Amino acid sequence: MRTSSVGPLDSLPLPVCSAVAMLCRQGAGCLRSLPTLRLRARGLQPGRSSLRLQALPVWAAASVSAAAPGGWYEALAASAPVRAAEEVLLGAQAATGLPWWGSIMLTTVALRGAVTLPLAAYQHYILAKVENLQPEIKSIAKRLNQEVAVCAHQFGWSKRVARLTYLKNMRRLVSELYVRDNCHPFKATVLVWVQLPMWVFISVALRNFSTGAAHSEAAVSVQEQLAAGGVLWFPDLTAVDSTWILPVSVGVVNLLIVEMYVTHFVRAVSVLMIPIAATVPSSLVLYWLCSSLLGLSQNLLLRSPGFRHLCRIPTTKSDSETPYKDLSAAFYAKFLSRK
């Protein structure tokens, strides 16, 4: 099964999510360990008022701390990468002369085509080579297991020593295969390390423009242009989409993407994006929607045998000559068939 860049988040790695969850648990433990004396020192008695503070949702408390002067979001919004993203957006709009809705869409297409698509093709190239190594890895594992069993019997190794010896040598042999074919699986994660920061920086830059917080001399004029730079049902790109059409569209497109590579966590994130998208300026949601649509198109394109051959992606056993027919059949069987 191939991996892919998905959704606005484009396939967030589980180790990152685990780290976030760990930090949240540690933060909650620190809050619980605050002594009552500190509350009293600040004029807060542990009674009715403290219960109100505890009732404050975690996401609301995080938003308050992030928006506070010197908070992490303020530091991010003023960082050099975000300023560079602002310059890219301003330069694209000035070069094309398009209204802001068109400029945002065109910039998204250009970034996806010039940066994300080549990296996604490289990701599939690496993963295809790794998949083709699996028969050789299985053969090596079988032979090594027999050799370790003979040595364990000959030298009287315990099961633990035999297992550790097997694992150590297996890791070494597999690493040698990856070096030989130049296809270490970590190389397939380059897409995530490039795409995710780019998505964040562009999103924060658009939010700066929409709120007048951009770090450029034309910040106020850009905000005014965005206020009149929308189209159709969202004429004001600095306001939220009260019709929820854009937020729901973002969620639906992300769900279509993750249904191709289903994990319950990513599915939940896709649904969670809907209420989040309903509370941010339409300029951000328009960017997220364009990015998700292009991500869906990119995933479909990378299933094409012709495009994979053009990108010199090795053929694997899991490849199909009729990928779109197979995808349609799987979608029909999952959602439309009543059997």
mmCIF file of C-alpha atoms in Angstrom:
data_model
loop_
_atom_site.group_PDB
_atom_site.id
_atom_site.type_symbol
_atom_site.label_atom_id
_atom_site.label_comp_id
_atom_site.label_asym_id
_atom_site.label_seq_id
_atom_site.Cartn_x
_atom_site.Cartn_y
_atom_site.Cartn_z
ATOM 1 C CA MET A 1 0.000 0.000 0.000
ATOM 2 C CA ARG A 2 1.511 3.302 -1.012
ATOM 3 C CA THR A 3 1.753 6.316 1.235
ATOM 4 C CA SER A 4 0.779 9.713 0.057
ATOM 5 C CA SER A 5 0.576 13.378 0.942
ATOM 6 C CA VAL A 6 -2.898 13.994 2.194
ATOM 7 C CA GLY A 7 -5.265 16.761 3.052
ATOM 8 C CA PRO A 8 -4.225 20.217 4.159
ATOM 9 C CA LEU A 9 -2.074 18.538 6.537
ATOM 10 C CA ASP A 10 -0.850 16.178 3.865
ATOM 11 C CA SER A 11 -0.219 12.956 5.873
ATOM 12 C CA LEU A 12 0.991 14.107 9.258
ATOM 13 C CA PRO A 13 3.424 11.413 10.607
ATOM 14 C CA LEU A 14 2.242 9.485 13.674
ATOM 15 C CA PRO A 15 5.503 10.124 15.625
ATOM 16 C CA VAL A 16 4.757 13.854 15.451
ATOM 17 C CA CYS A 17 1.235 13.238 16.734
ATOM 18 C CA SER A 18 2.582 11.051 19.539
ATOM 19 C CA ALA A 19 5.015 13.783 20.545
ATOM 20 C CA VAL A 20 2.211 16.350 20.628
ATOM 21 C CA ALA A 21 0.083 14.053 22.766
ATOM 22 C CA MET A 22 3.006 13.515 25.159
ATOM 23 C CA LEU A 23 3.550 17.260 25.502
ATOM 24 C CA CYS A 24 -0.152 17.752 26.206
ATOM 25 C CA ARG A 25 -0.044 15.114 28.944
ATOM 26 C CA GLN A 26 3.054 16.677 30.479
ATOM 27 C CA GLY A 27 1.454 20.119 30.353
ATOM 28 C CA ALA A 28 -1.677 18.812 32.028
ATOM 29 C CA GLY A 29 0.424 17.208 34.770
ATOM 30 C CA CYS A 30 2.255 20.469 35.416
ATOM 31 C CA LEU A 31 -1.037 22.326 35.717
ATOM 32 C CA ARG A 32 -2.382 19.766 38.172
ATOM 33 C CA SER A 33 0.777 20.011 40.281
ATOM 34 C CA LEU A 34 0.529 23.768 40.864
ATOM 35 C CA PRO A 35 0.171 24.296 44.606
ATOM 36 C CA THR A 36 -2.831 26.066 46.065
ATOM 37 C CA LEU A 37 -0.466 28.595 47.610
ATOM 38 C CA ARG A 38 0.324 30.066 44.193
ATOM 39 C CA LEU A 39 -3.340 30.604 43.495
ATOM 40 C CA ARG A 40 -3.790 32.411 46.795
ATOM 41 C CA ALA A 41 -0.698 34.525 46.182
ATOM 42 C CA ARG A 42 -2.332 35.795 42.996
ATOM 43 C CA GLY A 43 -5.651 36.479 44.653
ATOM 44 C CA LEU A 44 -7.381 33.345 43.381
ATOM 45 C CA GLN A 45 -9.016 31.272 46.090
ATOM 46 C CA PRO A 46 -9.540 27.588 45.302
ATOM 47 C CA GLY A 47 -13.286 27.788 45.305
ATOM 48 C CA ARG A 48 -15.912 28.843 42.868
ATOM 49 C CA SER A 49 -13.605 30.975 40.738
ATOM 50 C CA SER A 50 -11.062 28.155 40.357
ATOM 51 C CA LEU A 51 -13.797 25.844 39.156
ATOM 52 C CA ARG A 52 -14.608 28.327 36.426
ATOM 53 C CA LEU A 53 -10.969 28.383 35.388
ATOM 54 C CA GLN A 54 -10.849 24.596 35.244
ATOM 55 C CA ALA A 55 -13.969 24.588 33.080
ATOM 56 C CA LEU A 56 -12.131 26.590 30.404
ATOM 57 C CA PRO A 57 -11.566 24.303 27.390
ATOM 58 C CA VAL A 58 -7.972 23.322 26.694
ATOM 59 C CA TRP A 59 -8.077 24.677 23.157
ATOM 60 C CA ALA A 60 -9.350 28.046 24.436
ATOM 61 C CA ALA A 61 -6.580 28.287 27.035
ATOM 62 C CA ALA A 62 -4.016 27.419 24.366
ATOM 63 C CA SER A 63 -5.420 30.109 22.063
ATOM 64 C CA VAL A 64 -5.158 32.715 24.800
ATOM 65 C CA SER A 65 -1.552 31.856 25.617
ATOM 66 C CA ALA A 66 -0.633 31.757 21.922
ATOM 67 C CA ALA A 67 -2.156 35.165 21.232
ATOM 68 C CA ALA A 68 -0.509 36.741 24.293
ATOM 69 C CA PRO A 69 2.456 39.052 23.690
ATOM 70 C CA GLY A 70 5.562 36.952 23.380
ATOM 71 C CA GLY A 71 3.524 33.780 22.753
ATOM 72 C CA TRP A 72 4.621 31.057 20.376
ATOM 73 C CA TYR A 73 2.171 32.127 17.665
ATOM 74 C CA GLU A 74 3.366 35.717 17.748
ATOM 75 C CA ALA A 75 6.936 34.490 17.362
ATOM 76 C CA LEU A 76 5.881 32.288 14.444
ATOM 77 C CA ALA A 77 3.930 35.092 12.756
ATOM 78 C CA ALA A 78 6.982 37.364 12.903
ATOM 79 C CA SER A 79 9.502 34.689 11.847
ATOM 80 C CA ALA A 80 11.660 34.935 8.736
ATOM 81 C CA PRO A 81 9.957 32.020 6.889
ATOM 82 C CA VAL A 82 6.538 33.643 7.326
ATOM 83 C CA ARG A 83 7.894 36.963 6.078
ATOM 84 C CA ALA A 84 9.321 35.144 3.067
ATOM 85 C CA ALA A 85 5.893 33.583 2.450
ATOM 86 C CA GLU A 86 4.342 37.057 2.610
ATOM 87 C CA GLU A 87 6.796 38.291 -0.011
ATOM 88 C CA VAL A 88 5.999 35.315 -2.252
ATOM 89 C CA LEU A 89 2.268 36.018 -2.039
ATOM 90 C CA LEU A 90 2.739 39.750 -2.644
ATOM 91 C CA GLY A 91 5.104 39.095 -5.551
ATOM 92 C CA ALA A 92 2.694 36.642 -7.189
ATOM 93 C CA GLN A 93 -0.215 39.048 -6.851
ATOM 94 C CA ALA A 94 1.806 41.963 -8.223
ATOM 95 C CA ALA A 95 3.177 39.901 -11.131
ATOM 96 C CA THR A 96 -0.168 38.470 -12.227
ATOM 97 C CA GLY A 97 -2.424 41.425 -11.433
ATOM 98 C CA LEU A 98 -5.176 38.961 -10.531
ATOM 99 C CA PRO A 99 -7.656 39.579 -7.733
ATOM 100 C CA TRP A 100 -6.554 37.994 -4.487
ATOM 101 C CA TRP A 101 -8.777 34.934 -4.821
ATOM 102 C CA GLY A 102 -7.194 34.154 -8.192
ATOM 103 C CA SER A 103 -3.693 34.968 -6.964
ATOM 104 C CA ILE A 104 -4.052 32.613 -3.975
ATOM 105 C CA MET A 105 -5.221 29.789 -6.224
ATOM 106 C CA LEU A 106 -2.481 30.376 -8.804
ATOM 107 C CA THR A 107 0.237 30.546 -6.132
ATOM 108 C CA THR A 108 -1.007 27.281 -4.642
ATOM 109 C CA VAL A 109 -0.912 25.579 -8.037
ATOM 110 C CA ALA A 110 2.602 26.903 -8.713
ATOM 111 C CA LEU A 111 3.963 25.766 -5.331
ATOM 112 C CA ARG A 112 2.320 22.367 -5.639
ATOM 113 C CA GLY A 113 3.602 21.858 -9.163
ATOM 114 C CA ALA A 114 7.131 23.128 -8.553
ATOM 115 C CA VAL A 115 7.790 21.738 -5.065
ATOM 116 C CA THR A 116 5.290 19.147 -3.865
ATOM 117 C CA LEU A 117 4.721 17.081 -7.004
ATOM 118 C CA PRO A 118 8.417 16.346 -7.677
ATOM 119 C CA LEU A 119 8.924 15.406 -4.018
ATOM 120 C CA ALA A 120 5.840 13.183 -4.082
ATOM 121 C CA ALA A 121 7.151 11.426 -7.190
ATOM 122 C CA TYR A 122 10.501 10.939 -5.441
ATOM 123 C CA GLN A 123 8.678 9.534 -2.412
ATOM 124 C CA HIS A 124 6.914 6.955 -4.579
ATOM 125 C CA TYR A 125 10.227 6.173 -6.287
ATOM 126 C CA ILE A 126 11.875 5.364 -2.945
ATOM 127 C CA LEU A 127 8.907 3.380 -1.646
ATOM 128 C CA ALA A 128 8.716 1.352 -4.852
ATOM 129 C CA LYS A 129 12.390 0.382 -4.534
ATOM 130 C CA VAL A 130 11.844 -0.555 -0.874
ATOM 131 C CA GLU A 131 8.844 -2.690 -1.842
ATOM 132 C CA ASN A 132 10.861 -4.476 -4.496
ATOM 133 C CA LEU A 133 13.484 -5.329 -1.879
ATOM 134 C CA GLN A 134 11.000 -7.204 0.305
ATOM 135 C CA PRO A 135 11.454 -10.644 -1.362
ATOM 136 C CA GLU A 136 15.225 -10.369 -0.931
ATOM 137 C CA ILE A 137 14.802 -9.222 2.687
ATOM 138 C CA LYS A 138 12.536 -12.196 3.421
ATOM 139 C CA SER A 139 15.082 -14.565 1.876
ATOM 140 C CA ILE A 140 17.892 -13.069 3.967
ATOM 141 C CA ALA A 141 15.744 -13.272 7.102
ATOM 142 C CA LYS A 142 15.015 -16.955 6.505
ATOM 143 C CA ARG A 143 18.675 -17.826 5.888
ATOM 144 C CA LEU A 144 19.886 -15.766 8.850
ATOM 145 C CA ASN A 145 17.335 -17.389 11.129
ATOM 146 C CA GLN A 146 18.677 -20.817 10.191
ATOM 147 C CA GLU A 147 22.280 -19.742 10.741
ATOM 148 C CA VAL A 148 21.512 -18.246 14.157
ATOM 149 C CA ALA A 149 19.663 -21.431 15.149
ATOM 150 C CA VAL A 150 22.722 -23.527 14.239
ATOM 151 C CA CYS A 151 25.055 -21.227 16.164
ATOM 152 C CA ALA A 152 22.727 -21.158 19.172
ATOM 153 C CA HIS A 153 22.708 -24.960 19.273
ATOM 154 C CA GLN A 154 26.458 -25.170 18.748
ATOM 155 C CA PHE A 155 27.495 -22.579 21.359
ATOM 156 C CA GLY A 156 24.600 -23.023 23.786
ATOM 157 C CA TRP A 157 23.107 -19.551 23.395
ATOM 158 C CA SER A 158 19.976 -18.682 25.303
ATOM 159 C CA LYS A 159 16.844 -17.641 23.386
ATOM 160 C CA ARG A 160 17.454 -14.016 24.340
ATOM 161 C CA VAL A 161 21.041 -14.013 23.048
ATOM 162 C CA ALA A 162 19.966 -15.756 19.834
ATOM 163 C CA ARG A 163 17.185 -13.238 19.252
ATOM 164 C CA LEU A 164 19.443 -10.227 19.894
ATOM 165 C CA THR A 165 22.071 -11.668 17.555
ATOM 166 C CA TYR A 166 19.460 -12.210 14.867
ATOM 167 C CA LEU A 167 18.036 -8.684 15.172
ATOM 168 C CA LYS A 168 21.460 -7.030 15.193
ATOM 169 C CA ASN A 169 22.622 -8.831 12.063
ATOM 170 C CA MET A 170 19.279 -8.412 10.331
ATOM 171 C CA ARG A 171 19.379 -4.637 10.819
ATOM 172 C CA ARG A 172 22.910 -4.552 9.447
ATOM 173 C CA LEU A 173 22.051 -6.613 6.366
ATOM 174 C CA VAL A 174 18.904 -4.624 5.596
ATOM 175 C CA SER A 175 20.827 -1.346 5.969
ATOM 176 C CA GLU A 176 23.380 -2.651 3.489
ATOM 177 C CA LEU A 177 20.591 -3.362 1.025
ATOM 178 C CA TYR A 178 19.227 0.170 1.432
ATOM 179 C CA VAL A 179 22.694 1.613 0.849
ATOM 180 C CA ARG A 180 23.243 -0.635 -2.157
ATOM 181 C CA ASP A 181 19.999 0.465 -3.829
ATOM 182 C CA ASN A 182 20.107 4.022 -2.409
ATOM 183 C CA CYS A 183 16.565 3.773 -1.060
ATOM 184 C CA HIS A 184 16.582 4.297 2.684
ATOM 185 C CA PRO A 185 12.923 4.701 3.776
ATOM 186 C CA PHE A 186 13.731 7.930 5.628
ATOM 187 C CA LYS A 187 14.238 9.588 2.255
ATOM 188 C CA ALA A 188 10.524 9.079 1.617
ATOM 189 C CA THR A 189 9.742 11.466 4.487
ATOM 190 C CA VAL A 190 11.374 14.447 2.762
ATOM 191 C CA LEU A 191 7.961 15.359 1.351
ATOM 192 C CA VAL A 192 6.507 15.777 4.854
ATOM 193 C CA TRP A 193 9.412 17.882 6.112
ATOM 194 C CA VAL A 194 9.039 20.266 3.174
ATOM 195 C CA GLN A 195 5.280 20.304 2.594
ATOM 196 C CA LEU A 196 4.076 20.693 6.173
ATOM 197 C CA PRO A 197 6.219 23.775 7.004
ATOM 198 C CA MET A 198 5.321 25.341 3.652
ATOM 199 C CA TRP A 199 1.603 24.843 4.407
ATOM 200 C CA VAL A 200 1.999 26.398 7.862
ATOM 201 C CA PHE A 201 4.023 29.407 6.669
ATOM 202 C CA ILE A 202 1.631 30.225 3.821
ATOM 203 C CA SER A 203 -1.360 29.866 6.160
ATOM 204 C CA VAL A 204 0.145 32.179 8.792
ATOM 205 C CA ALA A 205 1.132 34.699 6.104
ATOM 206 C CA LEU A 206 -2.440 34.810 4.788
ATOM 207 C CA ARG A 207 -3.759 35.225 8.317
ATOM 208 C CA ASN A 208 -1.343 38.125 8.840
ATOM 209 C CA PHE A 209 -2.646 39.742 5.671
ATOM 210 C CA SER A 210 -6.267 39.195 6.679
ATOM 211 C CA THR A 211 -5.813 40.678 10.154
ATOM 212 C CA GLY A 212 -3.527 43.551 9.126
ATOM 213 C CA ALA A 213 -0.613 42.059 11.058
ATOM 214 C CA ALA A 214 1.639 41.493 8.050
ATOM 215 C CA HIS A 215 5.242 42.608 8.421
ATOM 216 C CA SER A 216 5.323 44.773 5.313
ATOM 217 C CA GLU A 217 4.751 48.426 4.552
ATOM 218 C CA ALA A 218 1.591 47.620 2.560
ATOM 219 C CA ALA A 219 -0.025 45.564 5.334
ATOM 220 C CA VAL A 220 -3.096 47.805 5.698
ATOM 221 C CA SER A 221 -3.632 48.152 1.949
ATOM 222 C CA VAL A 222 -3.316 44.388 1.485
ATOM 223 C CA GLN A 223 -5.971 43.838 4.137
ATOM 224 C CA GLU A 224 -8.269 46.256 2.290
ATOM 225 C CA GLN A 225 -7.579 44.471 -0.994
ATOM 226 C CA LEU A 226 -8.413 41.116 0.589
ATOM 227 C CA ALA A 227 -11.641 42.578 1.975
ATOM 228 C CA ALA A 228 -12.732 43.201 -1.616
ATOM 229 C CA GLY A 229 -10.745 40.403 -3.255
ATOM 230 C CA GLY A 230 -13.155 37.518 -2.909
ATOM 231 C CA VAL A 231 -15.649 36.049 -5.346
ATOM 232 C CA LEU A 232 -19.052 34.374 -5.421
ATOM 233 C CA TRP A 233 -20.403 33.757 -1.909
ATOM 234 C CA PHE A 234 -17.179 34.879 -0.156
ATOM 235 C CA PRO A 235 -16.513 38.436 -1.443
ATOM 236 C CA ASP A 236 -14.584 39.351 1.728
ATOM 237 C CA LEU A 237 -11.478 37.192 2.175
ATOM 238 C CA THR A 238 -10.794 38.667 5.613
ATOM 239 C CA ALA A 239 -14.110 37.383 7.014
ATOM 240 C CA VAL A 240 -15.159 33.843 7.880
ATOM 241 C CA ASP A 241 -17.371 31.958 5.441
ATOM 242 C CA SER A 242 -20.769 32.182 7.137
ATOM 243 C CA THR A 243 -22.272 29.745 4.629
ATOM 244 C CA TRP A 244 -19.807 26.982 5.698
ATOM 245 C CA ILE A 245 -19.442 25.985 2.046
ATOM 246 C CA LEU A 246 -15.657 26.392 2.020
ATOM 247 C CA PRO A 247 -15.067 24.668 5.399
ATOM 248 C CA VAL A 248 -17.291 21.708 4.510
ATOM 249 C CA SER A 249 -15.623 21.454 1.096
ATOM 250 C CA VAL A 250 -12.211 21.271 2.772
ATOM 251 C CA GLY A 251 -13.415 18.467 5.035
ATOM 252 C CA VAL A 252 -15.027 16.509 2.194
ATOM 253 C CA VAL A 253 -11.964 16.712 -0.070
ATOM 254 C CA ASN A 254 -9.689 15.644 2.784
ATOM 255 C CA LEU A 255 -11.947 12.693 3.521
ATOM 256 C CA LEU A 256 -11.805 11.661 -0.135
ATOM 257 C CA ILE A 257 -8.030 11.702 0.080
ATOM 258 C CA VAL A 258 -7.736 9.722 3.295
ATOM 259 C CA GLU A 259 -10.286 7.139 2.143
ATOM 260 C CA MET A 260 -7.646 6.116 -0.395
ATOM 261 C CA TYR A 261 -5.243 5.406 2.474
ATOM 262 C CA VAL A 262 -7.565 4.998 5.440
ATOM 263 C CA THR A 263 -6.438 5.571 8.999
ATOM 264 C CA HIS A 264 -8.955 6.515 11.666
ATOM 265 C CA PHE A 265 -6.695 9.231 13.072
ATOM 266 C CA VAL A 266 -6.306 11.085 9.769
ATOM 267 C CA ARG A 267 -10.035 10.686 9.129
ATOM 268 C CA ALA A 268 -10.756 12.338 12.491
ATOM 269 C CA VAL A 269 -8.343 15.180 11.693
ATOM 270 C CA SER A 270 -10.118 15.750 8.375
ATOM 271 C CA VAL A 271 -13.486 16.068 10.117
ATOM 272 C CA LEU A 272 -11.978 18.327 12.785
ATOM 273 C CA MET A 273 -10.756 20.693 10.065
ATOM 274 C CA ILE A 274 -14.370 21.683 9.281
ATOM 275 C CA PRO A 275 -15.127 23.629 12.504
ATOM 276 C CA ILE A 276 -11.575 25.011 12.517
ATOM 277 C CA ALA A 277 -11.965 26.284 8.948
ATOM 278 C CA ALA A 278 -15.267 27.923 9.922
ATOM 279 C CA THR A 279 -13.488 30.217 12.402
ATOM 280 C CA VAL A 280 -10.622 31.570 10.262
ATOM 281 C CA PRO A 281 -10.583 34.122 7.416
ATOM 282 C CA SER A 282 -11.807 32.876 4.049
ATOM 283 C CA SER A 283 -8.379 33.524 2.510
ATOM 284 C CA LEU A 284 -6.930 30.685 4.592
ATOM 285 C CA VAL A 285 -9.787 28.316 3.838
ATOM 286 C CA LEU A 286 -9.528 29.066 0.119
ATOM 287 C CA TYR A 287 -5.828 28.185 0.268
ATOM 288 C CA TRP A 288 -6.561 24.996 2.220
ATOM 289 C CA LEU A 289 -9.263 23.974 -0.250
ATOM 290 C CA CYS A 290 -7.010 24.568 -3.270
ATOM 291 C CA SER A 291 -4.169 22.694 -1.582
ATOM 292 C CA SER A 292 -6.446 19.747 -0.767
ATOM 293 C CA LEU A 293 -7.885 19.606 -4.279
ATOM 294 C CA LEU A 294 -4.395 19.598 -5.744
ATOM 295 C CA GLY A 295 -3.351 16.960 -3.214
ATOM 296 C CA LEU A 296 -6.231 14.752 -4.360
ATOM 297 C CA SER A 297 -5.303 15.309 -8.012
ATOM 298 C CA GLN A 298 -1.663 14.578 -7.216
ATOM 299 C CA ASN A 299 -2.533 11.276 -5.536
ATOM 300 C CA LEU A 300 -4.657 10.232 -8.506
ATOM 301 C CA LEU A 301 -1.948 11.262 -10.961
ATOM 302 C CA LEU A 302 0.681 9.214 -9.123
ATOM 303 C CA ARG A 303 -1.488 6.138 -9.580
ATOM 304 C CA SER A 304 -1.286 6.459 -13.365
ATOM 305 C CA PRO A 305 1.046 3.835 -14.899
ATOM 306 C CA GLY A 306 2.012 6.270 -17.636
ATOM 307 C CA PHE A 307 2.972 9.035 -15.213
ATOM 308 C CA ARG A 308 4.851 6.607 -12.985
ATOM 309 C CA HIS A 309 6.789 5.391 -16.016
ATOM 310 C CA LEU A 310 7.510 9.020 -16.976
ATOM 311 C CA CYS A 311 8.911 9.636 -13.495
ATOM 312 C CA ARG A 312 10.926 6.381 -13.734
ATOM 313 C CA ILE A 313 9.211 4.927 -10.697
ATOM 314 C CA PRO A 314 10.004 1.183 -10.606
ATOM 315 C CA THR A 315 7.171 -1.240 -11.233
ATOM 316 C CA THR A 316 6.019 -3.217 -8.185
ATOM 317 C CA LYS A 317 3.708 -6.160 -7.562
ATOM 318 C CA SER A 318 1.111 -3.879 -6.010
ATOM 319 C CA ASP A 319 0.840 -1.756 -9.163
ATOM 320 C CA SER A 320 -2.322 -2.040 -11.221
ATOM 321 C CA GLU A 321 -2.813 -1.584 -14.942
ATOM 322 C CA THR A 322 -6.277 -0.123 -14.263
ATOM 323 C CA PRO A 323 -5.822 1.902 -11.043
ATOM 324 C CA TYR A 324 -8.796 4.214 -11.548
ATOM 325 C CA LYS A 325 -11.154 1.347 -12.333
ATOM 326 C CA ASP A 326 -9.956 -0.475 -9.227
ATOM 327 C CA LEU A 327 -10.374 2.668 -7.146
ATOM 328 C CA SER A 328 -13.916 3.206 -8.408
ATOM 329 C CA ALA A 329 -14.807 -0.410 -7.691
ATOM 330 C CA ALA A 330 -13.418 -0.173 -4.170
ATOM 331 C CA PHE A 331 -15.308 3.075 -3.541
ATOM 332 C CA TYR A 332 -18.540 1.559 -4.837
ATOM 333 C CA ALA A 333 -18.109 -1.562 -2.725
ATOM 334 C CA LYS A 334 -17.420 0.475 0.383
ATOM 335 C CA PHE A 335 -20.057 3.196 0.159
ATOM 336 C CA LEU A 336 -22.671 2.354 -2.468
ATOM 337 C CA SER A 337 -23.064 -1.413 -2.414
ATOM 338 C CA ARG A 338 -25.755 -2.648 0.003
ATOM 339 C CA LYS A 339 -24.583 -6.221 0.098
#
